[in-house]
C-alpha positions as a Python dict, from the first residue, in 0.01 Angstrom:
ca = {
    (1, 'X'): (0, 0, 0),
    (2, 'X'): (83, -200, -313),
    (3, 'X'): (-65, -188, -664),
    (4, 'X'): (-249, 139, -617),
    (5, 'X'): (-410, 255, -943),
    (6, 'X'): (-475, 600, -1085),
    (7, 'X'): (-847, 523, -1054),
    (8, 'X'): (-811, 493, -677),
    (9, 'X'): (-610, 817, -667),
    (10, 'X'): (-886, 992, -868),
    (11, 'X'): (-1155, 859, -633),
    (12, 'X'): (-962, 974, -327),
    (13, 'X'): (-899, 1323, -468),
    (14, 'X'): (-1249, 1346, -622),
    (15, 'X'): (-1111, 1421, -970),
    (16, 'X'): (-1096, 1239, -1303),
    (17, 'X'): (-826, 987, -1394),
    (18, 'X'): (-724, 1225, -1675),
    (19, 'X'): (-652, 1492, -1414),
    (20, 'X'): (-442, 1247, -1212),
    (21, 'X'): (-249, 1160, -1526),
    (22, 'X'): (-181, 1528, -1598),
    (23, 'X'): (-44, 1580, -1246),
    (24, 'X'): (178, 1268, -1257),
    (25, 'X'): (318, 1352, -1601),
    (26, 'X'): (326, 1729, -1536),
    (27, 'X'): (136, 1798, -1857),
    (28, 'X'): (-156, 2025, -1937),
    (29, 'X'): (-326, 2308, -1743),
    (30, 'X'): (-428, 2233, -1387),
    (31, 'X'): (-506, 2453, -1086),
    (32, 'X'): (-279, 2453, -784),
    (33, 'X'): (-569, 2350, -558),
    (34, 'X'): (-649, 2046, -771),
    (35, 'X'): (-281, 1958, -803),
    (36, 'X'): (-244, 1971, -423),
    (37, 'X'): (-543, 1739, -377),
    (38, 'X'): (-401, 1484, -620),
    (39, 'X'): (-52, 1498, -465),
    (40, 'X'): (-202, 1452, -118),
    (41, 'X'): (-393, 1146, -239),
    (42, 'X'): (-76, 1004, -397),
    (43, 'X'): (113, 1054, -70),
    (44, 'X'): (-165, 901, 143),
    (45, 'X'): (-207, 594, -77),
    (46, 'X'): (171, 559, -133),
    (47, 'X'): (127, 541, -509),
    (48, 'X'): (436, 443, -710),
    (49, 'X'): (390, 479, -1087),
    (50, 'X'): (500, 194, -1311),
    (51, 'X'): (807, 358, -1462),
    (52, 'X'): (867, 76, -1710),
    (53, 'X'): (514, 97, -1849),
    (54, 'X'): (537, 475, -1864),
    (55, 'X'): (867, 457, -2049),
    (56, 'X'): (718, 224, -2310),
    (57, 'X'): (429, 467, -2361),
    (58, 'X'): (637, 785, -2367),
    (59, 'X'): (954, 638, -2527),
    (60, 'X'): (1165, 782, -2246),
    (61, 'X'): (1300, 652, -1915),
    (62, 'X'): (1451, 982, -1797),
    (63, 'X'): (1780, 802, -1740),
    (64, 'X'): (2125, 884, -1876),
    (65, 'X'): (2429, 662, -1842),
    (66, 'X'): (2793, 751, -1795),
    (67, 'X'): (3025, 464, -1894),
    (68, 'X'): (3390, 517, -1797),
    (69, 'X'): (3705, 308, -1776),
    (70, 'X'): (3759, 348, -1402),
    (71, 'X'): (3524, 534, -1168),
    (72, 'X'): (3785, 508, -888),
    (73, 'X'): (3999, 747, -1093),
    (74, 'X'): (3939, 1086, -929),
    (75, 'X'): (3917, 1246, -1274),
    (76, 'X'): (3607, 1043, -1363),
    (77, 'X'): (3456, 1077, -1017),
    (78, 'X'): (3461, 1454, -1054),
    (79, 'X'): (3342, 1433, -1415),
    (80, 'X'): (3041, 1225, -1306),
    (81, 'X'): (2945, 1488, -1046),
    (82, 'X'): (2947, 1752, -1319),
    (83, 'X'): (2723, 1536, -1540),
    (84, 'X'): (2483, 1483, -1249),
    (85, 'X'): (2463, 1857, -1181),
    (86, 'X'): (2354, 1924, -1540),
    (87, 'X'): (2103, 1642, -1588),
    (88, 'X'): (1931, 1635, -1247),
    (89, 'X'): (1746, 1968, -1284),
    (90, 'X'): (1612, 1839, -1616),
    (91, 'X'): (1459, 1534, -1451),
    (92, 'X'): (1714, 1271, -1549),
    (93, 'X'): (1868, 1003, -1327),
    (94, 'X'): (2233, 904, -1380),
    (95, 'X'): (2347, 543, -1415),
    (96, 'X'): (2727, 502, -1387),
    (97, 'X'): (2911, 198, -1526),
    (98, 'X'): (3283, 131, -1476),
    (99, 'X'): (3433, -104, -1737),
    (100, 'X'): (3780, -154, -1592),
    (101, 'X'): (3899, -93, -1949),
    (102, 'X'): (3758, -434, -2046),
    (103, 'X'): (3604, -438, -2397),
    (104, 'X'): (3394, -740, -2294),
    (105, 'X'): (3246, -562, -1993),
    (106, 'X'): (3195, -246, -2198),
    (107, 'X'): (2999, -438, -2462),
    (108, 'X'): (2787, -605, -2193),
    (109, 'X'): (2719, -276, -2014),
    (110, 'X'): (2617, -102, -2335),
    (111, 'X'): (2387, -389, -2433),
    (112, 'X'): (2217, -378, -2092),
    (113, 'X'): (2177, -1, -2112),
    (114, 'X'): (2009, -27, -2451),
    (115, 'X'): (1774, -292, -2314),
    (116, 'X'): (1688, -60, -2026),
    (117, 'X'): (1612, 209, -2287),
    (118, 'X'): (1834, 480, -2139),
    (119, 'X'): (1777, 812, -2311),
    (120, 'X'): (2145, 874, -2384),
    (121, 'X'): (2500, 763, -2308),
    (122, 'X'): (2825, 945, -2230),
    (123, 'X'): (3105, 700, -2307),
    (124, 'X'): (3476, 684, -2227),
    (125, 'X'): (3540, 387, -2454),
    (126, 'X'): (3793, 104, -2418),
    (127, 'X'): (3866, 120, -2792),
    (128, 'X'): (3767, -244, -2840),
    (129, 'X'): (3407, -214, -2963),
    (130, 'X'): (3423, 52, -3231),
    (131, 'X'): (3187, -111, -3483),
    (132, 'X'): (2930, -196, -3215),
    (133, 'X'): (2942, 156, -3072),
    (134, 'X'): (2902, 306, -3419),
    (135, 'X'): (2586, 98, -3466),
    (136, 'X'): (2467, 192, -3115),
    (137, 'X'): (2505, 562, -3195),
    (138, 'X'): (2219, 535, -3443),
    (139, 'X'): (1992, 385, -3174),
    (140, 'X'): (2067, 612, -2878),
    (141, 'X'): (2211, 964, -2842),
    (142, 'X'): (2584, 932, -2769),
    (143, 'X'): (2866, 1160, -2657),
    (144, 'X'): (3220, 1021, -2657),
    (145, 'X'): (3435, 1157, -2378),
    (146, 'X'): (3819, 1169, -2377),
    (147, 'X'): (3852, 883, -2625),
    (148, 'X'): (3752, 916, -2988),
    (149, 'X'): (3631, 660, -3242),
    (150, 'X'): (3735, 730, -3600),
    (151, 'X'): (3447, 582, -3796),
    (152, 'X'): (3275, 776, -4074),
    (153, 'X'): (2948, 601, -3992),
    (154, 'X'): (2928, 704, -3627),
    (155, 'X'): (2659, 950, -3514),
    (156, 'X'): (2776, 1125, -3199),
    (157, 'X'): (2955, 1417, -3038),
    (158, 'X'): (3309, 1407, -2900),
    (159, 'X'): (3467, 1609, -2621),
    (160, 'X'): (3824, 1603, -2494),
    (161, 'X'): (4131, 1801, -2402),
    (162, 'X'): (4408, 1869, -2652),
    (163, 'X'): (4624, 1569, -2562),
    (164, 'X'): (4881, 1634, -2835),
    (165, 'X'): (4959, 1987, -2717),
    (166, 'X'): (4984, 1883, -2352),
    (167, 'X'): (5238, 1610, -2429),
    (168, 'X'): (5430, 1824, -2677),
    (169, 'X'): (5468, 2119, -2439),
    (170, 'X'): (5569, 1910, -2138),
    (171, 'X'): (5830, 1720, -2339),
    (172, 'X'): (5959, 2041, -2498),
    (173, 'X'): (6006, 2192, -2152),
    (174, 'X'): (6223, 1896, -2050),
    (175, 'X'): (6431, 1937, -2367),
    (176, 'X'): (6479, 2307, -2289),
    (177, 'X'): (6615, 2201, -1948),
    (178, 'X'): (6879, 1990, -2119),
    (179, 'X'): (6716, 1646, -2106),
    (180, 'X'): (6765, 1407, -2399),
    (181, 'X'): (6722, 1065, -2237),
    (182, 'X'): (6350, 1111, -2183),
    (183, 'X'): (6122, 815, -2116),
    (184, 'X'): (5756, 791, -2207),
    (185, 'X'): (5506, 595, -1996),
    (186, 'X'): (5203, 556, -2220),
    (187, 'X'): (4861, 392, -2200),
    (188, 'X'): (4713, 139, -2445),
    (189, 'X'): (4765, 261, -2802),
    (190, 'X'): (4421, 125, -2893),
    (191, 'X'): (4267, 444, -2751),
    (192, 'X'): (4291, 788, -2911),
    (193, 'X'): (4424, 967, -2603),
    (194, 'X'): (4734, 744, -2593),
    (195, 'X'): (4788, 789, -2967),
    (196, 'X'): (4763, 1168, -2945),
    (197, 'X'): (4993, 1195, -2644),
    (198, 'X'): (5247, 970, -2816),
    (199, 'X'): (5242, 1193, -3126),
    (200, 'X'): (5306, 1502, -2913),
    (201, 'X'): (5601, 1333, -2743),
    (202, 'X'): (5738, 1206, -3074),
    (203, 'X'): (5722, 1547, -3245),
    (204, 'X'): (5889, 1720, -2951),
    (205, 'X'): (6174, 1466, -2946),
    (206, 'X'): (6215, 1504, -3320),
    (207, 'X'): (6331, 1862, -3253),
    (208, 'X'): (6652, 1717, -3111),
    (209, 'X'): (6677, 1459, -3392),
    (210, 'X'): (6562, 1161, -3185),
    (211, 'X'): (6330, 943, -3389),
    (212, 'X'): (6065, 786, -3168),
    (213, 'X'): (5885, 459, -3234),
    (214, 'X'): (5734, 207, -2995),
    (215, 'X'): (6073, 29, -3012),
    (216, 'X'): (6237, 333, -2853),
    (217, 'X'): (6467, 235, -2566),
    (218, 'X'): (6267, 436, -2313),
    (219, 'X'): (5916, 358, -2435),
    (220, 'X'): (5721, 193, -2153),
    (221, 'X'): (5384, 28, -2219),
    (222, 'X'): (5140, 58, -1932),
    (223, 'X'): (4774, 61, -1843),
    (224, 'X'): (4603, 379, -1737),
    (225, 'X'): (4615, 284, -1368),
    (226, 'X'): (4823, 334, -1055),
    (227, 'X'): (4961, -20, -1035),
    (228, 'X'): (5110, -7, -1385),
    (229, 'X'): (5277, 326, -1302),
    (230, 'X'): (5431, 160, -997),
    (231, 'X'): (5555, -135, -1207),
    (232, 'X'): (5711, 89, -1473),
    (233, 'X'): (5889, 298, -1210),
    (234, 'X'): (6033, -20, -1063),
    (235, 'X'): (6155, -123, -1409),
    (236, 'X'): (6309, 220, -1472),
    (237, 'X'): (6494, 205, -1140),
    (238, 'X'): (6646, -130, -1237),
    (239, 'X'): (6794, -4, -1566),
    (240, 'X'): (7169, 37, -1590),
    (241, 'X'): (7134, 321, -1839),
    (242, 'X'): (6844, 516, -1689),
    (243, 'X'): (6646, 800, -1845),
    (244, 'X'): (6691, 1139, -1680),
    (245, 'X'): (6322, 1220, -1707),
    (246, 'X'): (5982, 1056, -1758),
    (247, 'X'): (5675, 1189, -1937),
    (248, 'X'): (5388, 995, -1777),
    (249, 'X'): (5065, 1006, -1973),
    (250, 'X'): (4798, 1011, -1702),
    (251, 'X'): (4742, 1092, -1335),
    (252, 'X'): (4695, 744, -1183),
    (253, 'X'): (5013, 614, -1352),
    (254, 'X'): (5197, 918, -1219),
    (255, 'X'): (5072, 848, -866),
    (256, 'X'): (5193, 489, -896),
    (257, 'X'): (5538, 599, -1013),
    (258, 'X'): (5568, 854, -733),
    (259, 'X'): (5465, 592, -479),
    (260, 'X'): (5741, 355, -594),
    (261, 'X'): (6012, 620, -614),
    (262, 'X'): (5931, 745, -266),
    (263, 'X'): (5937, 389, -124),
    (264, 'X'): (6289, 350, -262),
    (265, 'X'): (6409, 695, -155),
    (266, 'X'): (6453, 794, -521),
    (267, 'X'): (6427, 1171, -513),
    (268, 'X'): (6221, 1388, -747),
    (269, 'X'): (6372, 1579, -926),
    (270, 'X'): (6726, 1522, -794),
    (271, 'X'): (6745, 1161, -914),
    (272, 'X'): (6484, 1168, -1191),
    (273, 'X'): (6253, 1435, -1334),
    (274, 'X'): (5882, 1364, -1387),
    (275, 'X'): (5603, 1537, -1575),
    (276, 'X'): (5240, 1428, -1610),
    (277, 'X'): (5021, 1472, -1918),
    (278, 'X'): (4715, 1491, -1692),
    (279, 'X'): (4704, 1653, -1353),
    (280, 'X'): (4647, 1480, -1021),
    (281, 'X'): (4334, 1576, -827),
    (282, 'X'): (4426, 1730, -488),
    (283, 'X'): (4780, 1794, -611),
    (284, 'X'): (4842, 2017, -309),
    (285, 'X'): (4846, 1707, -86),
    (286, 'X'): (5150, 1557, -262),
    (287, 'X'): (5511, 1592, -156),
    (288, 'X'): (5610, 1752, -487),
    (289, 'X'): (5437, 1992, -720),
    (290, 'X'): (5421, 1827, -1059),
    (291, 'X'): (5487, 1982, -1394),
    (292, 'X'): (5154, 1885, -1548),
    (293, 'X'): (4881, 1965, -1795),
    (294, 'X'): (4578, 2100, -1609),
    (295, 'X'): (4274, 1923, -1751),
    (296, 'X'): (3952, 2008, -1569),
    (297, 'X'): (3712, 1709, -1556),
    (298, 'X'): (3432, 1937, -1435),
    (299, 'X'): (3436, 2134, -1760),
    (300, 'X'): (3448, 1815, -1968),
    (301, 'X'): (3162, 1652, -1775),
    (302, 'X'): (2944, 1963, -1781),
    (303, 'X'): (2980, 2018, -2155),
    (304, 'X'): (2938, 1647, -2234),
    (305, 'X'): (2609, 1643, -2042),
    (306, 'X'): (2488, 1960, -2214),
    (307, 'X'): (2568, 1815, -2557),
    (308, 'X'): (2389, 1489, -2475),
    (309, 'X'): (2077, 1672, -2357),
    (310, 'X'): (2079, 1868, -2684),
    (311, 'X'): (2099, 1540, -2878),
    (312, 'X'): (1814, 1388, -2679),
    (313, 'X'): (1592, 1693, -2724),
    (314, 'X'): (1659, 1698, -3099),
    (315, 'X'): (1589, 1327, -3140),
    (316, 'X'): (1956, 1253, -3217),
    (317, 'X'): (1923, 1433, -3551),
    (318, 'X'): (2205, 1687, -3537),
    (319, 'X'): (2546, 1684, -3709),
    (320, 'X'): (2844, 1537, -3527),
    (321, 'X'): (3030, 1792, -3315),
    (322, 'X'): (3379, 1797, -3162),
    (323, 'X'): (3493, 2012, -2871),
    (324, 'X'): (3854, 2039, -2752),
    (325, 'X'): (3986, 2230, -2452),
    (326, 'X'): (4344, 2356, -2452),
    (327, 'X'): (4509, 2269, -2121),
    (328, 'X'): (4713, 2505, -1913),
    (329, 'X'): (5065, 2379, -1841),
    (330, 'X'): (5167, 2417, -1477),
    (331, 'X'): (5540, 2431, -1409),
    (332, 'X'): (5609, 2296, -1062),
    (333, 'X'): (5921, 2156, -900),
    (334, 'X'): (5929, 1802, -1040),
    (335, 'X'): (6203, 1864, -1300),
    (336, 'X'): (6559, 1997, -1292),
    (337, 'X'): (6798, 2155, -1537),
    (338, 'X'): (7084, 1926, -1641),
    (339, 'X'): (7409, 2007, -1814),
}
């Protein structure tokens, strides 16, 4: 039945429209008997409340959005499940957007979400819309996830792992094993995670008096995806003077590199050592056990959702907060000692 009104529900249940409104909005005292009568009438008449009209009246849509660079990345898939687990019991619906690391798509997605009046946004930014996002943060509660925006005017929370420490420790371990010709496969330097991981690598290499810049012989630019990891591995294999080890700065790029090396029968670690600054989900299914930083997306997603709910409930009027988790470094069998 279409276009059923609260008046018809009230008539069917033999109660006032005010009582129907209290049941629908779960507000005010009401007996269980009366509530049951109203719910039965709603079910019989197939009443569907006008959510848009209600949101305009109550200034809430009970929706939260998660905007990430690549939802096909297992890290973000698991993170989104954690967000959902936190917000669902509180009555919120999750809208997920995947930008493909395109600043243009990110800007369009964020604009659409504001127009839909979402109650809050968890954002893994592309790094290309900093001024717009800073302005947005004063209109809607915002939590930045894994990628930070350095803008004094932004009003948001930020949550991430300690990228610097992960990169520094993994690179230092390679140095301790005798490696000096160490390559770095890094993501776009426009985002904070790539910058932080680069700094960790650079400081570790400085211990053996190797000065690292982006002109470094074994610096490889890549995107944070599997295909770019595959392409870099192919390039590394073609070099006459090859690195003895690679520090790869995220899981999908590491998967891509492993896929190429295996296709060419290039052995890990016999022919080249590999470490990953973020772990691979379902690592136990792979043919090697990576030296990697263990970064749990479930913890990040859960805390990001909790922080966003706090912002929503406090009308976005709380000081900016930053949370960092220190990753555990797992030593597997993907590196070897060299003389």
